[in-house]
Structures are given as structure tokens and as C-alpha cells.
Short mmCIF file of C-alpha atoms and ligand atoms in Angstrom, two decimals:
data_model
loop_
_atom_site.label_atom_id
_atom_site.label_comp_id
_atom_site.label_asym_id
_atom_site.label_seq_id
_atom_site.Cartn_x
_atom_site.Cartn_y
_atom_site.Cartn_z
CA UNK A 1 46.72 13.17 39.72
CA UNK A 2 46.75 12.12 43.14
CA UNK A 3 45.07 15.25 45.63
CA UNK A 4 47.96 17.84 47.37
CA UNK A 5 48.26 17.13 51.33
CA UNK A 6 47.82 20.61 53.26
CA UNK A 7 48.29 19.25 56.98
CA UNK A 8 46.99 22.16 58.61
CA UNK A 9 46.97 20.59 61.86
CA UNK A 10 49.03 16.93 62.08
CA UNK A 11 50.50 16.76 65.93
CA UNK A 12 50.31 12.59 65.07
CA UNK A 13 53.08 13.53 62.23
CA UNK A 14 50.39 11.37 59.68
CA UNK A 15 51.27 13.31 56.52
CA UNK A 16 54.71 11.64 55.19
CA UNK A 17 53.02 9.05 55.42
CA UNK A 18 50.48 9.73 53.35
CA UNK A 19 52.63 11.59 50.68
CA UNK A 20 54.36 8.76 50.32
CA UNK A 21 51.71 6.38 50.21
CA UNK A 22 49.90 8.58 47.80
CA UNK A 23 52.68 9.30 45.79
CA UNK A 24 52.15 13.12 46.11
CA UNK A 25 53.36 15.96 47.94
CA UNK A 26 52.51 18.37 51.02
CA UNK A 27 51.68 22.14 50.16
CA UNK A 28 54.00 24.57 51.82
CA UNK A 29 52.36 26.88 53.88
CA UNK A 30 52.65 29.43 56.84
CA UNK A 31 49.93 29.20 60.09
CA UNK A 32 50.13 31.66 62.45
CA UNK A 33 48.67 34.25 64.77
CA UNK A 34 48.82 37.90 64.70
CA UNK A 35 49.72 39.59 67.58
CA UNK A 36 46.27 40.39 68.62
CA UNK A 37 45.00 36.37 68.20
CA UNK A 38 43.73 36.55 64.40
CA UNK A 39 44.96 34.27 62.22
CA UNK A 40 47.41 34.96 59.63
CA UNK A 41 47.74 31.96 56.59
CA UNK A 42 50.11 32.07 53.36
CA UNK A 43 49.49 29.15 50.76
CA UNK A 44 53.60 29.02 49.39
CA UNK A 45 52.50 25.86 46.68
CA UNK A 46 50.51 26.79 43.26
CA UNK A 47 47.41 24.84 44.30
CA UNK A 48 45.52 26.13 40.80
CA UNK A 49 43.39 23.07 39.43
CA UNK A 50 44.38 20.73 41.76
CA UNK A 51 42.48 18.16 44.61
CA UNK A 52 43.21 19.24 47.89
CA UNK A 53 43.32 17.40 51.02
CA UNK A 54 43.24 19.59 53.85
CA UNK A 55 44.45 17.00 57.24
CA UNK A 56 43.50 18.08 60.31
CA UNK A 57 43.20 16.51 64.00
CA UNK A 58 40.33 17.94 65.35
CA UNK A 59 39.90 17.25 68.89
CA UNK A 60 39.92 20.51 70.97
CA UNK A 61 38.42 22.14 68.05
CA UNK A 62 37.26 25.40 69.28
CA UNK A 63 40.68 27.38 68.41
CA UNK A 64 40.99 25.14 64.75
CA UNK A 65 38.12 26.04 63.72
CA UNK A 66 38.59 29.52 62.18
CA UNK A 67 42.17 28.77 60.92
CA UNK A 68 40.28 25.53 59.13
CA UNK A 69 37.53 27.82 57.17
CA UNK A 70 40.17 30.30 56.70
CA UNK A 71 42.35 27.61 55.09
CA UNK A 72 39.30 25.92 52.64
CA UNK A 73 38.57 29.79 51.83
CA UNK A 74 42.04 30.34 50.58
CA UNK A 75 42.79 27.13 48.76
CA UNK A 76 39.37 28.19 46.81
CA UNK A 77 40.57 31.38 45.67
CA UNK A 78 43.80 30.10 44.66
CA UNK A 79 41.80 27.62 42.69
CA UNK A 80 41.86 24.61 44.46
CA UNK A 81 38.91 21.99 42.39
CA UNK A 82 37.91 19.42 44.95
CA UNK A 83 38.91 20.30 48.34
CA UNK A 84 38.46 17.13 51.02
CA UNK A 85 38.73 17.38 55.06
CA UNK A 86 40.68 14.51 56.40
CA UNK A 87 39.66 14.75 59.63
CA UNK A 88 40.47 11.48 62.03
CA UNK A 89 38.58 12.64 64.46
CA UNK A 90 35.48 14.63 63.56
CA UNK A 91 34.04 16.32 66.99
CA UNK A 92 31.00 18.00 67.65
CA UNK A 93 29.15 15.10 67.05
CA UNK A 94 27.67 14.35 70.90
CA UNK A 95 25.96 17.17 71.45
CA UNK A 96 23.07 15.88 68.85
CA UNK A 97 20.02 16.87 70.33
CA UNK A 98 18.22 19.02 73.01
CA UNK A 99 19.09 16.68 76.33
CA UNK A 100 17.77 20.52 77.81
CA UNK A 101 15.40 22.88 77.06
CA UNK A 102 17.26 26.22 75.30
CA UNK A 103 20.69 23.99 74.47
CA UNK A 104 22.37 24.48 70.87
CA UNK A 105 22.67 21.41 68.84
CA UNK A 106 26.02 22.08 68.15
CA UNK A 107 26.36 19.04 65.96
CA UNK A 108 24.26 20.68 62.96
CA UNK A 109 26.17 24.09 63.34
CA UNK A 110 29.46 22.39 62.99
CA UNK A 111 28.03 20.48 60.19
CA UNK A 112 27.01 23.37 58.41
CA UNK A 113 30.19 24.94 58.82
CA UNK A 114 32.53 21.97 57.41
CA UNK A 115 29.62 21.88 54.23
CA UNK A 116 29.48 25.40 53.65
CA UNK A 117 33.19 25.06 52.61
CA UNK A 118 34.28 21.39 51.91
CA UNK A 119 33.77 19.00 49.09
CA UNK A 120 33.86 16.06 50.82
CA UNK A 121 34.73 14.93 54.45
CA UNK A 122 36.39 11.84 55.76
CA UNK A 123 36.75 10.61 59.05
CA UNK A 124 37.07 7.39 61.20
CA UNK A 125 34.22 6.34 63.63
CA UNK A 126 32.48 9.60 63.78
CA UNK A 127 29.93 8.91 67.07
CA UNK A 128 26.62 8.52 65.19
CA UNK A 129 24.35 7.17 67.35
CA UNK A 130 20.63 9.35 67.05
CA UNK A 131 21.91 9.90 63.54
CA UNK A 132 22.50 7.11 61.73
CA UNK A 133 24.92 8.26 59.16
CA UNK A 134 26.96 11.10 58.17
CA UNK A 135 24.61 12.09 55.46
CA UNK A 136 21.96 12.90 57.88
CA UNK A 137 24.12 16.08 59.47
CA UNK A 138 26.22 16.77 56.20
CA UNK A 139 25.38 17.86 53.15
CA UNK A 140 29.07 17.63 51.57
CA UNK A 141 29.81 13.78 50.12
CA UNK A 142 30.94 12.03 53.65
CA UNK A 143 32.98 8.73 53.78
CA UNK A 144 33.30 6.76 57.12
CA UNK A 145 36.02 5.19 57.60
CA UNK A 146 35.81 1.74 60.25
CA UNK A 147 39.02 1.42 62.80
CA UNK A 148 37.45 -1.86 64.15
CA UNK A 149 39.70 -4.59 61.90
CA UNK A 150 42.61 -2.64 63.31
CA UNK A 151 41.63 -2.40 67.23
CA UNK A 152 40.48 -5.86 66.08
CA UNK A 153 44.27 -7.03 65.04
CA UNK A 154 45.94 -5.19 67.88
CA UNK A 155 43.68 -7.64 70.63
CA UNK A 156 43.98 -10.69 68.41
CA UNK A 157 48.35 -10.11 68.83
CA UNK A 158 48.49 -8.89 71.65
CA UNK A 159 45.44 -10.72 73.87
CA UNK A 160 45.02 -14.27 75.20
CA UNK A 161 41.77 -15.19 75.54
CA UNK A 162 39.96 -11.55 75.21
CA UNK A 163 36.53 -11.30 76.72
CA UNK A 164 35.40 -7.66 75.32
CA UNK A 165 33.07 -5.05 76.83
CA UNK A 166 31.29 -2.15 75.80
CA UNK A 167 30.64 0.01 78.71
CA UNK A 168 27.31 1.51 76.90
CA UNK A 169 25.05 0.63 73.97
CA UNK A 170 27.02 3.38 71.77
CA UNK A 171 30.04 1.20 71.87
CA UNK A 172 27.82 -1.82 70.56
CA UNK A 173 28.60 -1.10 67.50
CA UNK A 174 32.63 -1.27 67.60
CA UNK A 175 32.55 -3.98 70.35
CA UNK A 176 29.70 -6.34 68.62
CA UNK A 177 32.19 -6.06 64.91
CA UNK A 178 35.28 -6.37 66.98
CA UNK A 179 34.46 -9.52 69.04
CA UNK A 180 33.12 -10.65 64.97
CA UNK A 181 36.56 -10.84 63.87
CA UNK A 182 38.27 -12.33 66.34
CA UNK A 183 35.76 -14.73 67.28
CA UNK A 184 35.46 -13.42 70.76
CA UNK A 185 33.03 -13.03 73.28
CA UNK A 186 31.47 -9.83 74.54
CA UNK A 187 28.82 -7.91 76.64
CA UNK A 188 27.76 -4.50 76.57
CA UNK A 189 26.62 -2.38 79.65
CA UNK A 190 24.54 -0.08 79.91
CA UNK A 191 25.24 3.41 80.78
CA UNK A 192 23.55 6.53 82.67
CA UNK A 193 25.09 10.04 82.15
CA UNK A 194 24.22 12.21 84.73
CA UNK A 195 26.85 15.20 84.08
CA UNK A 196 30.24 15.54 82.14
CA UNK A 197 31.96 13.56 85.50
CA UNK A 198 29.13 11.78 86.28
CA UNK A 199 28.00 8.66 85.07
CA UNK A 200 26.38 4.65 86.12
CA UNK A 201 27.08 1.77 84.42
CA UNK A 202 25.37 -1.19 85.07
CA UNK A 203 27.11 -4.60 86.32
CA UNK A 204 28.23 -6.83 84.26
CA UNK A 205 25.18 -9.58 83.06
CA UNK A 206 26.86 -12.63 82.61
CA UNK A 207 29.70 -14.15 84.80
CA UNK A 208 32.48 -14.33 82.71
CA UNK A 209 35.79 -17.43 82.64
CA UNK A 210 38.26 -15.87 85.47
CA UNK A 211 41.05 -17.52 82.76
CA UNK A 212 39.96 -14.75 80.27
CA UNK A 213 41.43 -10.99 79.96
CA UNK A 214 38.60 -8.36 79.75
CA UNK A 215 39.01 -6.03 77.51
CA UNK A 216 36.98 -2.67 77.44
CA UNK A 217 36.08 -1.07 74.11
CA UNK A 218 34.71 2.37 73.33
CA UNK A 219 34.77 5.11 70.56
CA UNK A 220 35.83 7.74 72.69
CA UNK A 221 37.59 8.36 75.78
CA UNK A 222 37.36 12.11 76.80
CA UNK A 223 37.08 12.42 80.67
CA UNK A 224 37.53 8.69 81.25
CA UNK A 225 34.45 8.65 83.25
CA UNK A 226 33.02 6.06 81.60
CA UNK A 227 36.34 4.00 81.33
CA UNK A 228 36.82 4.23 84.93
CA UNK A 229 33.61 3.65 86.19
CA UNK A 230 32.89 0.70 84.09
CA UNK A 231 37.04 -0.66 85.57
CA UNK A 232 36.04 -0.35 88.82
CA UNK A 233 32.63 -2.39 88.11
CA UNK A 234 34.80 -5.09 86.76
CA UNK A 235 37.36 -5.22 89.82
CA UNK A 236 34.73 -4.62 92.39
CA UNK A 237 32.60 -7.76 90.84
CA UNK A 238 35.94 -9.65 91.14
CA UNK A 239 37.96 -9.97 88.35
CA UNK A 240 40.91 -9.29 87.13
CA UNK A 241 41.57 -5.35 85.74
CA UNK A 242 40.79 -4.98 82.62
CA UNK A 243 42.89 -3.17 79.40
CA UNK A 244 41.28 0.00 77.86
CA UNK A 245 41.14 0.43 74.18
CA UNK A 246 39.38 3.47 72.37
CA UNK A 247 39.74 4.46 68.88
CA UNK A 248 39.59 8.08 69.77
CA UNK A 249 41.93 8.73 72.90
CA UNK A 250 41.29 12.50 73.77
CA UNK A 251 42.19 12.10 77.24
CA UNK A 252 41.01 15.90 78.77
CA UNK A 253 42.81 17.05 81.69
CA UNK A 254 43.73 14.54 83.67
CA UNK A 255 41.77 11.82 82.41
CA UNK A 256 44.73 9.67 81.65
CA UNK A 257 46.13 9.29 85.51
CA UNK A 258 42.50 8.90 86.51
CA UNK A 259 41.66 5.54 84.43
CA UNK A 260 45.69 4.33 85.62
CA UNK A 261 44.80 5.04 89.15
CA UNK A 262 41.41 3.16 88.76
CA UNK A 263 43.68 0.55 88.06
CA UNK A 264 43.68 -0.11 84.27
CA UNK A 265 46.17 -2.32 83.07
CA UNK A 266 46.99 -0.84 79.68
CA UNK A 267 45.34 1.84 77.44
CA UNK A 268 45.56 1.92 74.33
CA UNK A 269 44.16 4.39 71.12
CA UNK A 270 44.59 4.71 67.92
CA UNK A 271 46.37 8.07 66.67
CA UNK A 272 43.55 10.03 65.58
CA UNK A 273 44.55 12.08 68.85
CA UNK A 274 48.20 11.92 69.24
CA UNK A 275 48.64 10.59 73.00
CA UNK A 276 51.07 8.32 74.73
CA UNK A 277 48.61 5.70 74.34
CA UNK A 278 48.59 5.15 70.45
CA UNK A 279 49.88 1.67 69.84
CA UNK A 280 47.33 1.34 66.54
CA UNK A 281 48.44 3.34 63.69
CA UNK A 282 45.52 4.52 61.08
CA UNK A 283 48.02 6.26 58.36
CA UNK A 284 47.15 3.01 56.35
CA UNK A 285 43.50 3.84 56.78
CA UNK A 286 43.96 7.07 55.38
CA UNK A 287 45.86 6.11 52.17
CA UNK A 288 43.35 3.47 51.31
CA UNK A 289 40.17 6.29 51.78
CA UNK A 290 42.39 8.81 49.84
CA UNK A 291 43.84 6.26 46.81
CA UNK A 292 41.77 6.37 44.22
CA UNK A 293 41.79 3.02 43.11
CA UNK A 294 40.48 1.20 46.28
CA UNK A 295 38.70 4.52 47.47
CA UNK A 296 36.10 3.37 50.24
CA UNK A 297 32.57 4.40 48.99
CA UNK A 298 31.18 7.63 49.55
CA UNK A 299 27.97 8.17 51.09
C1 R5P B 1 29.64 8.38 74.42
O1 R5P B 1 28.63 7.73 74.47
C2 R5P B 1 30.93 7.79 73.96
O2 R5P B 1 30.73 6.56 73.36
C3 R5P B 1 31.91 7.65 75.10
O3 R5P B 1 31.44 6.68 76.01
C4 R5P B 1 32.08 8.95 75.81
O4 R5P B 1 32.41 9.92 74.90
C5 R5P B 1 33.15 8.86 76.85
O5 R5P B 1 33.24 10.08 77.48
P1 R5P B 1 33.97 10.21 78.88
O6 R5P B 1 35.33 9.65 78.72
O7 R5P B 1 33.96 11.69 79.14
O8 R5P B 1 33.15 9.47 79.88
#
């Protein structure tokens, strides 16, 4: 039997989608607060024996993240067998070592959390960079889940003559497998955090055909920082301004009119974060992690 959908939090409207991709249903429930903040959660679907999948976009996670144990708690005691976190975006995964003497490595504690309670997590393009896979932070069965083919297909329709770059050697990875399947050139910067607004990126290393369009790839936009300072390194050296395309579009504050005003063409995401600039739609993604005949391995 296909696993129940409980979209506990789904702003990007992904689980009709999935119910009918899966061929299952959604479990009725009731999410709300008490008058005094706590959280109050009713499970209206008998749940007893079944596989659960428990959806949840995850950026700003702070206030999700007691409602989410609460939830995993009370689809155990109700019975629930294998309980999975579909999470599209899985935060907390940055802040991975001490950059400062005395700072929490809130990457572990969040870890700890999600495999104190779940089965199994997936997610799409978690940031592992110092760890190298899922499996070295969780202890539940992880499955990662690779947006690249899709960012991949979006500049292959929509982009003449894409020249790609990563704006530090995290994005490597995405840019290197992107530029792969299209057959497209790329360079990667390098970048130098200094504070949460505050960053260098290097200039670009090779001169690149003025007839191309650049194309800048990361995992993550959050600030835009690093979108915008590696757009105005492209204009400044020259060339033409250069479309934005992130898998993860979290876009805090004002981040969004920043990289416009620092003259991005377009900016695109994927809707792992729901934001006005998801043009790349992962529901398909999902369905094929979740289906259990072409289930992507677990690690
Ligand atoms: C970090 O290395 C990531 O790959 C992104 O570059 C980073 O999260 C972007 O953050 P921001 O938009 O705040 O500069």
C-alpha cells in the first residue's frame, strides 16, 4: 500500500500532486495554536499500520519545528509503521562546524532531532559540503534527491548559448553536473564569507564569448549576498547581466529586490520554497523518491 500524505506544512500546494501520483490519499488533520502559542494537533484519519509521509517545507524552521516532533509523536501512538519526512528543503545544514570558538553546531542537534523521531528522511540538495553525505549527520535511512537534470532542462529550453557559474566551490557540485548535461561551459568562483551580509567573490578566470548568456547557479539563495555580489562582478568585468537560478530560493527579507536591483535579469528556483520565482516544479521528484517501484536508493 502506497504511504498516507500528512502535509503538515505545504505553502508550494505539492501534496495533490503527490496523492495523485501515488495513488493514495492525504490524512485529515487539525494544526493549530493555543491561545498562549503551544501547539494544538488532531490526527482525523485512522493512520493504524500504515506508512506515513509527513511533507513539510522547512525553510524558516524555528517555529515548525515543535509542531513537526509533535506530529511524528502522534502518528506513532496512533500506530503509524514507517513514518518518512519529505522535507524539500532540509535546513540547518550550514552551520556544520565551529567557524568560532563556543558556537553550537546546530547541524548535529537538528539531526538528532529529525532521527530521534523519523524513519527515514528525504530531501533535495541538502548543502553537504564538510559532510559528505547525509549518513554522516543522520542516523535515520536518508535519501538525496538531485534537482540538477531539472535546473538542467529549464536552461537547456529556455537558454541560448548558456555559459554557467558557480559563485563558490559549494555550488561546484550542481554547476559542474549541470553544465554535464547540457554540454555547457562553466567556471566556478571562489568565495569569502566575512558575515551573514558580507561576502568576496573572486573575478571571473577566464574571459568568456560576449555572444553567450551567463547563467549563475547555486544551492541556496538566502540573503542574496552571494547572488548579488557575484552579478555585479560579472557586469562590472563587462558583460552582459546574468540570470539567477537556485534550487532552494529562500529569499530572507528583502533579498529578492536586492539581487533585481543589482540588476539580475531573471531568477528563478525550484519550489522547495514557495516564492514568485519557482518556474521548476519538483512534485515529479517527489513521486519518483516516494513510488516504490523506481524508489531512488537509500543511503
Ligand atoms: C553556501 O555556501 C551556499 O551555497 C549559498 O551560497 C549560500 O547559502 C547563499 O547565502 P546568501 O544568499 O545569504 O549569500
Amino acid at each position: 500500500m502506497p504511504p498516507l500524505i500528512l502535509p503538515l506544512y505545504d505553502p508550494a500546494g505539492l501534496a495533490p500532486a503527490l496523492a495523485n501520483g501515488l495513488a493514495t490519499t492525504c490524512i485529515a488533520h487539525e494544526l493549530r495554536s493555543f491561545p498562549d502559542g503551544e501547539t494544538y494537533l488532531r490526527i482525523n484519519t485512522d493512520v493504524s499500520g500504515r506508512d506515513v509521509t509527513l511533507l513539510a517545507a522547512l525553510d524558516r524552521p524555528d517555529a515548525k519545528i515543535t509542531p513537526l516532533l509533535i506530529a511524528a509523536d502522534a502518528l506513532r501512538n496512533l500506530g503509524v509503521k514507517h513514518l518518512t519526512l519529505l522535507a524539500p528543503y532540509l535546513p540547518y545544514m550550514r552551520q556544520d562546524k565551529q567557524f568560532s570558538t563556543g558556537e553550537a553546531i546546530t547541524s548535529r542537534t537538528f539531526a538528532s532531532l529529525i532521527s530521534s523521531r523519523f524513519d527515514k528522511l528525504i530531501t533535495i540538495d541538502p548543502h553537504l559540503h564538510r559532510y559528505k553525505a547525509l549518513s554522516d549527520l543522520y542516523t535515520c535511512t536518508t535519501c538525496k534527491l538531485d534537482a540538477a537534470p531539472l535546473l538542467a532542462k529549464w536552461v537547456g529550453e529556455h537558454v541560448e548559448k548558456p555559459f554557467l557559474i558557480g559563485p563558490d566551490s559549494e555550488s561546484q557540485q550542481w554547476v559542474s553536473a549541470i553544465a554535464e548535461e547540457i554540454s555547457a561551459p562553466f567556471d566556478v568562483l571562489a568565495k569569502t564569507r566575512h558575515g551573514d551580509y558580507d561576502v568576496t567573490i573572486s573575478d571571473l578566470k577566464q574571459p568568456i564569448d560576449k555572444g553567450t548568456s551567463i547563467i549563475l547557479i547555486d544551492d541556496t539563495i538566502s540573503t542574496a549576498t552571494t547572488m548579488c555580489e557575484a552579478v555585479s562582478n560579472i557586469i562590472d568585468a563587462g558583460y552582459e547581466a546574468p540570470i539567477c537560478c537556485a534550487v532552494h530560493g529562500i529569499f530572507s527579507d528583502t533579498a529578492y529586490d536586492k539581487l533585481l536591483d543589482a540588476g539580475a535579469t531573471a531568477i528563478v528556483s525550484t519550489n522547495t520554497v514557495p516564492h514568485i520565482s519557482n518556474q521548476i516544479d519538483i512534485s515529479k521528484l517527489l513521486i519518483s523518491a516516494l513510488a516504490p517501484k523506481n524508489r531512488a536508493p537509500d543511503t
